[in-house]
Short mmCIF file of N, CA and C in Angstrom, two decimals:
data_model
loop_
_atom_site.label_atom_id
_atom_site.label_comp_id
_atom_site.label_asym_id
_atom_site.label_seq_id
_atom_site.Cartn_x
_atom_site.Cartn_y
_atom_site.Cartn_z
N MET A 7 -4.11 -21.33 148.46
CA MET A 7 -3.17 -20.97 147.49
C MET A 7 -3.96 -18.99 147.56
N SER A 8 -3.11 -17.89 147.82
CA SER A 8 -4.14 -16.99 147.64
C SER A 8 -4.30 -16.87 146.05
N THR A 9 -4.73 -15.59 146.01
CA THR A 9 -4.76 -15.36 144.30
C THR A 9 -3.40 -14.64 143.79
N ALA A 10 -2.84 -13.88 144.91
CA ALA A 10 -1.57 -13.55 144.18
C ALA A 10 -0.71 -14.57 143.94
N THR A 11 -0.83 -15.85 144.70
CA THR A 11 0.06 -16.63 144.74
C THR A 11 0.30 -17.89 143.61
N HIS A 12 -1.80 -17.37 143.05
CA HIS A 12 -1.97 -18.48 142.30
C HIS A 12 -1.87 -17.83 140.35
N ARG A 13 -1.72 -16.34 141.13
CA ARG A 13 -1.32 -15.71 139.85
C ARG A 13 0.25 -15.41 139.08
N ARG A 14 1.31 -15.87 140.60
CA ARG A 14 2.37 -16.57 140.34
C ARG A 14 2.74 -17.02 138.94
N LEU A 15 2.03 -18.12 140.09
CA LEU A 15 2.64 -19.73 139.57
C LEU A 15 2.20 -19.83 138.16
N THR A 16 0.90 -19.33 137.27
CA THR A 16 0.24 -19.08 136.41
C THR A 16 0.64 -18.81 134.99
N THR A 17 1.43 -17.40 135.54
CA THR A 17 2.61 -16.06 135.10
C THR A 17 3.94 -17.66 134.09
N ASP A 18 4.14 -17.71 136.21
CA ASP A 18 5.81 -18.81 135.75
C ASP A 18 5.49 -19.90 135.44
N SER A 19 4.18 -20.92 135.08
CA SER A 19 4.28 -22.17 134.30
C SER A 19 4.28 -21.09 132.71
N TRP A 20 3.75 -20.35 132.74
CA TRP A 20 3.51 -20.21 130.93
C TRP A 20 5.23 -19.42 130.68
N GLU A 21 5.12 -18.20 131.11
CA GLU A 21 6.98 -17.88 130.72
C GLU A 21 7.62 -18.90 130.58
N SER A 22 7.74 -20.04 131.79
CA SER A 22 8.48 -20.94 131.67
C SER A 22 8.33 -22.08 130.12
N LEU A 23 7.08 -22.33 129.99
CA LEU A 23 7.04 -22.91 128.72
C LEU A 23 7.43 -22.77 127.71
N LEU A 24 6.63 -21.08 127.66
CA LEU A 24 7.36 -19.97 126.44
C LEU A 24 8.75 -21.11 125.94
N ARG A 25 9.69 -19.99 127.02
CA ARG A 25 11.26 -19.83 127.23
C ARG A 25 11.73 -21.51 127.02
N ALA A 26 11.57 -22.46 127.31
CA ALA A 26 11.44 -24.19 126.89
C ALA A 26 11.42 -23.63 125.38
N GLN A 27 10.43 -23.44 124.81
CA GLN A 27 9.85 -23.57 123.88
C GLN A 27 11.54 -22.92 122.66
N VAL A 28 11.71 -21.47 123.02
CA VAL A 28 12.37 -20.94 122.10
C VAL A 28 13.64 -21.21 122.42
N THR A 29 14.23 -21.78 124.06
CA THR A 29 15.56 -23.09 123.99
C THR A 29 15.79 -23.69 122.97
N VAL A 30 14.44 -24.78 123.17
CA VAL A 30 14.66 -25.73 121.75
C VAL A 30 14.96 -25.43 120.75
N MET A 31 14.23 -24.79 120.12
CA MET A 31 13.75 -23.78 119.05
C MET A 31 15.13 -23.02 118.78
N ARG A 32 16.07 -22.59 119.33
CA ARG A 32 17.52 -22.02 119.37
C ARG A 32 18.49 -22.52 118.71
N GLU A 33 18.36 -23.88 119.62
CA GLU A 33 19.32 -25.03 119.38
C GLU A 33 18.51 -26.21 117.92
N PHE A 34 17.25 -26.21 117.15
CA PHE A 34 16.68 -26.55 115.98
C PHE A 34 17.64 -25.52 115.15
N ASN A 35 17.29 -24.37 115.57
CA ASN A 35 18.42 -23.38 114.35
C ASN A 35 19.62 -23.77 114.00
N LYS A 36 20.11 -24.58 114.57
CA LYS A 36 21.89 -24.97 114.61
C LYS A 36 21.80 -25.85 113.78
N GLU A 37 20.51 -27.25 113.33
CA GLU A 37 20.79 -28.06 112.26
C GLU A 37 21.26 -27.29 110.90
N PRO A 38 22.38 -28.10 110.52
CA PRO A 38 22.57 -28.13 109.51
C PRO A 38 21.90 -27.48 107.63
N LEU A 39 20.73 -28.54 107.89
CA LEU A 39 20.14 -28.20 107.21
C LEU A 39 19.27 -27.75 107.21
N LEU A 40 18.91 -26.83 108.22
CA LEU A 40 17.74 -25.91 108.27
C LEU A 40 18.97 -24.47 108.74
N LYS A 41 19.90 -24.49 107.82
CA LYS A 41 21.08 -23.02 107.24
C LYS A 41 19.86 -23.24 106.63
N GLU A 42 20.32 -24.17 105.07
CA GLU A 42 19.54 -23.64 103.76
C GLU A 42 17.77 -24.15 103.65
N LEU A 43 17.26 -23.90 104.20
CA LEU A 43 16.45 -23.95 104.44
C LEU A 43 16.01 -23.86 105.66
N GLY A 44 15.25 -23.02 106.39
CA GLY A 44 14.40 -22.45 107.11
C GLY A 44 13.61 -23.09 108.06
N SER A 45 14.07 -22.91 109.33
CA SER A 45 13.23 -23.47 110.06
C SER A 45 11.27 -23.40 109.61
N ARG A 46 11.24 -21.65 109.13
CA ARG A 46 9.83 -21.29 108.89
C ARG A 46 8.90 -21.84 108.17
N GLU A 47 10.73 -21.99 106.87
CA GLU A 47 9.78 -22.51 105.77
C GLU A 47 9.67 -24.73 105.72
N TYR A 48 10.60 -25.11 106.70
CA TYR A 48 10.08 -26.68 106.63
C TYR A 48 8.82 -26.60 107.52
N ASP A 49 8.46 -25.69 108.72
CA ASP A 49 6.49 -25.93 108.97
C ASP A 49 5.66 -25.86 107.93
N VAL A 50 6.48 -24.67 106.93
CA VAL A 50 5.31 -25.18 105.93
C VAL A 50 5.50 -26.52 104.89
N LEU A 51 6.07 -26.68 104.61
CA LEU A 51 6.66 -28.31 103.66
C LEU A 51 6.31 -29.13 105.26
N PHE A 52 6.56 -28.80 105.67
CA PHE A 52 6.20 -30.33 107.29
C PHE A 52 4.52 -30.13 106.96
N ASN A 53 3.93 -29.00 106.91
CA ASN A 53 2.24 -28.84 107.89
C ASN A 53 1.75 -29.69 105.68
N LEU A 54 1.86 -29.36 104.74
CA LEU A 54 2.30 -29.95 103.84
C LEU A 54 2.34 -30.74 102.89
N SER A 55 2.85 -31.50 103.75
CA SER A 55 3.24 -33.19 103.49
C SER A 55 2.67 -33.78 104.38
N ARG A 56 1.52 -33.39 105.59
CA ARG A 56 1.21 -33.85 106.24
C ARG A 56 -0.52 -34.01 105.68
N CYS A 57 -0.97 -32.98 105.29
CA CYS A 57 -2.13 -33.02 104.23
C CYS A 57 -2.39 -34.45 103.37
N PRO A 58 -3.40 -35.12 103.60
CA PRO A 58 -4.02 -36.48 103.09
C PRO A 58 -4.17 -35.45 101.37
N SER A 59 -4.72 -35.04 101.04
CA SER A 59 -5.50 -34.59 99.44
C SER A 59 -4.09 -34.23 98.42
N GLY A 60 -2.89 -33.94 99.64
CA GLY A 60 -0.96 -32.92 99.54
C GLY A 60 -1.97 -31.72 98.66
N TRP A 61 -2.93 -31.37 99.90
CA TRP A 61 -3.08 -30.10 98.84
C TRP A 61 -3.97 -28.94 100.06
N LEU A 62 -3.13 -27.94 100.07
CA LEU A 62 -3.76 -26.76 101.32
C LEU A 62 -4.60 -25.57 100.52
N ARG A 63 -5.56 -25.28 100.89
CA ARG A 63 -5.83 -23.38 100.47
C ARG A 63 -5.00 -22.35 101.03
N LEU A 64 -4.48 -21.06 100.38
CA LEU A 64 -3.40 -20.89 101.41
C LEU A 64 -3.66 -21.09 102.93
N ASN A 65 -4.54 -19.87 103.35
CA ASN A 65 -5.60 -20.43 104.60
C ASN A 65 -5.82 -20.92 105.57
N GLU A 66 -6.11 -21.67 104.68
CA GLU A 66 -5.35 -23.37 106.07
C GLU A 66 -4.30 -23.67 106.04
N LEU A 67 -3.62 -23.00 105.72
CA LEU A 67 -1.59 -23.56 105.68
C LEU A 67 -1.58 -22.38 106.96
N ASN A 68 -1.92 -21.20 106.56
CA ASN A 68 -1.93 -20.61 107.46
C ASN A 68 -2.83 -20.50 109.02
N ASP A 69 -3.23 -21.58 109.46
CA ASP A 69 -4.11 -22.18 110.23
C ASP A 69 -2.76 -23.34 111.37
N HIS A 70 -1.89 -23.84 110.30
CA HIS A 70 -1.16 -24.75 111.32
C HIS A 70 0.05 -24.06 111.68
N VAL A 71 0.40 -22.50 110.64
CA VAL A 71 1.99 -22.54 110.99
C VAL A 71 2.16 -20.78 111.71
N LEU A 72 3.01 -20.24 112.43
CA LEU A 72 3.23 -19.55 113.18
C LEU A 72 3.20 -18.71 112.40
N LEU A 73 2.98 -17.45 110.94
CA LEU A 73 2.84 -16.39 110.22
C LEU A 73 1.81 -15.81 109.87
N THR A 74 2.39 -14.78 109.62
CA THR A 74 0.59 -13.73 109.09
C THR A 74 0.56 -14.39 108.30
N GLN A 75 -0.39 -14.16 107.76
CA GLN A 75 -0.85 -13.91 106.51
C GLN A 75 -0.76 -13.50 105.46
N PRO A 76 0.11 -12.34 105.22
CA PRO A 76 1.69 -11.14 104.53
C PRO A 76 2.71 -12.27 104.42
N SER A 77 3.31 -12.46 105.29
CA SER A 77 3.38 -12.95 105.12
C SER A 77 3.88 -14.41 104.49
N ILE A 78 2.97 -15.65 104.69
CA ILE A 78 3.13 -17.16 104.25
C ILE A 78 3.20 -16.66 102.68
N SER A 79 2.18 -15.88 102.44
CA SER A 79 2.24 -15.76 101.09
C SER A 79 2.74 -15.30 100.83
N ARG A 80 4.47 -14.28 100.97
CA ARG A 80 6.24 -13.79 100.50
C ARG A 80 6.93 -15.10 100.48
N MET A 81 6.55 -16.14 101.89
CA MET A 81 7.04 -17.81 101.77
C MET A 81 6.58 -18.97 100.87
N VAL A 82 5.73 -18.55 100.69
CA VAL A 82 5.32 -19.37 99.09
C VAL A 82 5.16 -18.74 97.99
N ASP A 83 5.41 -17.50 98.04
CA ASP A 83 6.16 -17.28 96.45
C ASP A 83 7.60 -17.45 96.78
N ARG A 84 8.66 -17.14 97.85
CA ARG A 84 10.19 -17.78 97.13
C ARG A 84 9.68 -19.03 97.07
N LEU A 85 9.45 -20.23 97.84
CA LEU A 85 8.77 -21.39 97.89
C LEU A 85 9.05 -22.56 96.38
N GLU A 86 8.33 -21.64 95.93
CA GLU A 86 7.80 -22.30 94.93
C GLU A 86 8.27 -21.46 93.29
N SER A 87 9.57 -20.69 94.11
CA SER A 87 10.20 -19.60 92.92
C SER A 87 11.25 -21.44 93.26
N ARG A 88 11.54 -21.19 94.40
CA ARG A 88 13.09 -22.80 94.63
C ARG A 88 12.64 -24.06 93.87
N GLY A 89 11.24 -23.85 93.25
CA GLY A 89 10.08 -25.62 92.85
C GLY A 89 10.07 -26.12 93.87
N LEU A 90 9.81 -26.02 95.47
CA LEU A 90 9.82 -26.73 96.00
C LEU A 90 8.32 -26.87 96.68
N VAL A 91 7.27 -25.83 96.41
CA VAL A 91 5.78 -26.06 95.80
C VAL A 91 5.07 -25.26 94.80
N GLN A 92 3.90 -25.31 94.63
CA GLN A 92 3.14 -25.08 93.59
C GLN A 92 1.08 -24.86 93.39
N ARG A 93 1.74 -23.73 92.71
CA ARG A 93 -0.41 -23.50 93.23
C ARG A 93 -1.19 -23.91 91.86
N LYS A 94 -1.91 -24.31 92.19
CA LYS A 94 -3.54 -24.49 91.56
C LYS A 94 -4.36 -24.40 91.72
N THR A 95 -5.65 -23.69 90.78
CA THR A 95 -6.73 -22.74 90.97
C THR A 95 -7.16 -24.26 91.55
N VAL A 96 -8.26 -23.50 92.59
CA VAL A 96 -9.54 -24.12 92.87
C VAL A 96 -10.62 -24.86 92.27
N GLU A 97 -11.61 -26.13 91.54
CA GLU A 97 -11.94 -26.08 90.31
C GLU A 97 -12.83 -25.30 91.19
N GLU A 98 -13.92 -25.60 91.99
CA GLU A 98 -15.10 -24.87 92.08
C GLU A 98 -15.07 -23.34 92.85
N ASP A 99 -13.94 -23.05 92.93
CA ASP A 99 -13.80 -21.47 92.90
C ASP A 99 -12.43 -20.92 92.75
N LYS A 100 -12.94 -20.77 91.34
CA LYS A 100 -11.77 -19.98 91.18
C LYS A 100 -10.86 -19.14 91.22
N ARG A 101 -11.66 -18.04 92.29
CA ARG A 101 -10.80 -17.60 93.21
C ARG A 101 -9.57 -18.35 93.97
N GLY A 102 -9.98 -19.18 95.13
CA GLY A 102 -9.52 -20.50 95.61
C GLY A 102 -7.81 -20.62 95.14
N VAL A 103 -7.34 -20.34 95.44
CA VAL A 103 -5.67 -21.40 95.67
C VAL A 103 -5.05 -22.56 96.09
N LEU A 104 -4.92 -23.52 95.86
CA LEU A 104 -4.69 -24.51 96.61
C LEU A 104 -2.75 -24.78 96.60
N ILE A 105 -1.81 -24.77 97.00
CA ILE A 105 -0.43 -25.15 97.58
C ILE A 105 -0.26 -26.26 97.60
N GLY A 106 1.10 -27.21 97.63
CA GLY A 106 0.83 -28.68 97.76
C GLY A 106 2.25 -28.84 97.36
N LEU A 107 2.95 -29.72 96.94
CA LEU A 107 4.92 -29.96 97.00
C LEU A 107 4.57 -30.52 96.23
N THR A 108 5.94 -29.91 95.51
CA THR A 108 6.62 -30.60 94.10
C THR A 108 6.71 -32.07 94.46
N GLU A 109 7.87 -32.60 93.61
CA GLU A 109 8.26 -33.76 93.96
C GLU A 109 9.58 -33.43 94.57
N ALA A 110 10.63 -31.93 94.14
CA ALA A 110 11.49 -31.36 95.24
C ALA A 110 11.02 -31.50 95.94
N GLY A 111 10.06 -30.59 96.39
CA GLY A 111 9.35 -30.36 97.46
C GLY A 111 9.88 -31.45 98.40
N VAL A 112 8.59 -32.81 97.89
CA VAL A 112 8.38 -33.72 99.51
C VAL A 112 9.86 -34.36 99.32
N ALA A 113 11.43 -34.14 98.58
CA ALA A 113 12.73 -34.40 98.99
C ALA A 113 12.71 -33.60 99.64
N VAL A 114 13.10 -32.19 99.71
CA VAL A 114 13.37 -31.52 100.75
C VAL A 114 13.21 -31.71 101.83
N GLN A 115 11.73 -32.17 101.94
CA GLN A 115 10.55 -32.17 103.22
C GLN A 115 12.12 -33.74 104.05
N LYS A 116 11.01 -35.00 103.31
CA LYS A 116 11.76 -35.51 103.98
C LYS A 116 13.12 -36.04 104.52
N LYS A 117 14.14 -35.09 103.93
CA LYS A 117 15.98 -35.04 104.04
C LYS A 117 15.94 -33.91 105.25
N VAL A 118 15.33 -33.24 104.97
CA VAL A 118 14.96 -32.42 106.23
C VAL A 118 14.15 -33.17 107.80
N GLY A 119 13.76 -33.45 106.73
CA GLY A 119 12.79 -33.85 107.96
C GLY A 119 13.38 -35.65 108.80
N ARG A 120 13.76 -35.89 108.23
CA ARG A 120 14.47 -37.59 108.78
C ARG A 120 16.07 -36.20 109.97
N ALA A 121 16.79 -35.62 109.22
CA ALA A 121 17.90 -34.91 110.26
C ALA A 121 17.04 -34.25 111.50
N HIS A 122 15.88 -33.40 111.35
CA HIS A 122 15.40 -32.57 112.27
C HIS A 122 14.43 -33.85 113.51
N VAL A 123 14.27 -35.14 112.74
CA VAL A 123 13.40 -36.15 113.83
C VAL A 123 15.03 -36.60 114.83
N GLU A 124 15.64 -36.68 114.66
CA GLU A 124 16.67 -37.51 114.90
C GLU A 124 17.24 -36.42 116.39
N HIS A 125 17.99 -34.76 116.12
CA HIS A 125 17.87 -33.51 117.00
C HIS A 125 16.55 -33.47 117.76
N ILE A 126 15.36 -34.15 117.38
CA ILE A 126 14.08 -34.02 118.36
C ILE A 126 14.26 -35.12 119.62
N GLN A 127 14.78 -36.14 119.44
CA GLN A 127 14.81 -37.33 120.08
C GLN A 127 16.08 -36.55 120.84
N GLU A 128 16.71 -37.10 120.05
CA GLU A 128 18.13 -36.07 120.63
C GLU A 128 18.26 -35.46 122.14
N ILE A 129 17.30 -33.80 121.82
CA ILE A 129 17.08 -33.56 123.25
C ILE A 129 16.37 -34.31 123.86
N MET A 130 15.10 -34.65 123.54
CA MET A 130 14.46 -35.45 124.00
C MET A 130 14.51 -36.23 124.84
N GLU A 131 15.36 -36.81 124.75
CA GLU A 131 15.75 -38.20 125.55
C GLU A 131 16.61 -37.72 126.42
N ALA A 132 18.11 -36.70 125.88
CA ALA A 132 18.80 -36.36 127.22
C ALA A 132 17.76 -36.05 128.16
N ALA A 133 16.48 -35.04 127.98
CA ALA A 133 16.62 -34.44 129.30
C ALA A 133 14.89 -34.69 129.91
N LEU A 134 14.13 -35.66 129.35
CA LEU A 134 13.15 -36.73 129.48
C LEU A 134 13.03 -38.40 129.30
N SER A 135 12.61 -38.57 130.30
CA SER A 135 11.66 -40.08 130.86
C SER A 135 10.62 -40.69 129.07
N ASP A 136 10.50 -41.41 128.82
CA ASP A 136 9.42 -41.92 128.64
C ASP A 136 8.54 -41.71 129.33
N ASP A 137 8.26 -41.14 130.38
CA ASP A 137 6.90 -41.16 131.37
C ASP A 137 6.69 -39.89 131.03
N GLU A 138 7.69 -38.89 131.09
CA GLU A 138 8.01 -37.59 131.63
C GLU A 138 8.00 -36.79 130.10
N MET A 139 7.68 -37.87 128.79
CA MET A 139 7.34 -36.59 127.99
C MET A 139 5.94 -37.31 127.23
N ARG A 140 5.38 -38.25 128.10
CA ARG A 140 3.48 -39.02 127.80
C ARG A 140 3.28 -37.84 129.20
N THR A 141 3.74 -37.20 129.95
CA THR A 141 3.16 -36.54 131.16
C THR A 141 2.96 -35.21 129.82
N LEU A 142 3.39 -34.68 129.19
CA LEU A 142 4.29 -33.56 128.69
C LEU A 142 3.05 -33.33 127.25
N LEU A 143 3.36 -34.38 126.67
CA LEU A 143 2.49 -34.65 125.94
C LEU A 143 -0.02 -33.95 125.96
N VAL A 144 0.56 -35.28 126.74
CA VAL A 144 -1.04 -34.89 127.69
C VAL A 144 -1.54 -33.32 128.33
N LEU A 145 0.42 -32.92 129.01
CA LEU A 145 -0.45 -31.24 129.81
C LEU A 145 -0.32 -30.11 128.55
N THR A 146 0.76 -30.46 127.00
CA THR A 146 0.54 -29.67 126.56
C THR A 146 -1.04 -30.22 124.96
N GLU A 147 -1.50 -31.36 124.87
CA GLU A 147 -2.65 -31.40 124.40
C GLU A 147 -3.72 -31.18 125.25
N LYS A 148 -3.78 -31.41 126.27
CA LYS A 148 -4.46 -29.96 127.29
C LYS A 148 -5.41 -28.61 127.36
N LEU A 149 -3.85 -27.97 127.84
CA LEU A 149 -3.57 -26.73 127.15
C LEU A 149 -4.72 -26.25 125.77
N GLN A 150 -3.78 -26.83 124.79
CA GLN A 150 -4.04 -26.53 123.20
C GLN A 150 -6.28 -26.77 123.29
N ARG A 151 -6.56 -27.74 123.49
CA ARG A 151 -7.86 -28.08 124.12
C ARG A 151 -8.72 -27.29 124.49
N SER A 152 -8.01 -26.56 126.13
CA SER A 152 -9.16 -25.03 126.10
C SER A 152 -8.97 -24.55 126.47
N VAL A 153 -7.69 -23.41 125.48
CA VAL A 153 -8.33 -22.36 124.58
C VAL A 153 -8.76 -22.23 123.06
N ARG A 154 -9.11 -24.05 122.75
CA ARG A 154 -9.65 -23.58 120.87
C ARG A 154 -11.31 -24.15 121.76
N GLY A 155 -11.62 -24.21 122.90
CA GLY A 155 -13.38 -24.58 123.47
C GLY A 155 -13.41 -25.88 123.23
N ASN A 156 -12.15 -26.95 123.14
CA ASN A 156 -12.95 -28.10 123.01
C ASN A 156 -13.57 -28.77 123.94
#
């Protein structure tokens, strides 16, 4: 394969992956529950729900979402004002702040999460077989490991 052909394949593959992600995310954003709780807000609640201790530092949360540090700080402020997350000071480091879900946040995350999982399942099953989903999983994990240097 020539260098130019390889370069074109590389960019076409990347653009296709990105377009697929944008198309699917636009479809997800049509979910009625994501109208009352935006997809980025849900992403924050989801990541907090997956934390074994139930708490994450703001900078750790930032590692898991596609938002800048100032944006995530403002979002956490909004979620806190809605009673969905809470803050506490890190015992060992009084400057550190931990973010965790409130009971209301847990309930909202579960409610939206159930509907979101059903929608994900509908979209994925309509387009891909189980074998294709496994292949997609292998390929996307491989890409992530490569970028991370693992």
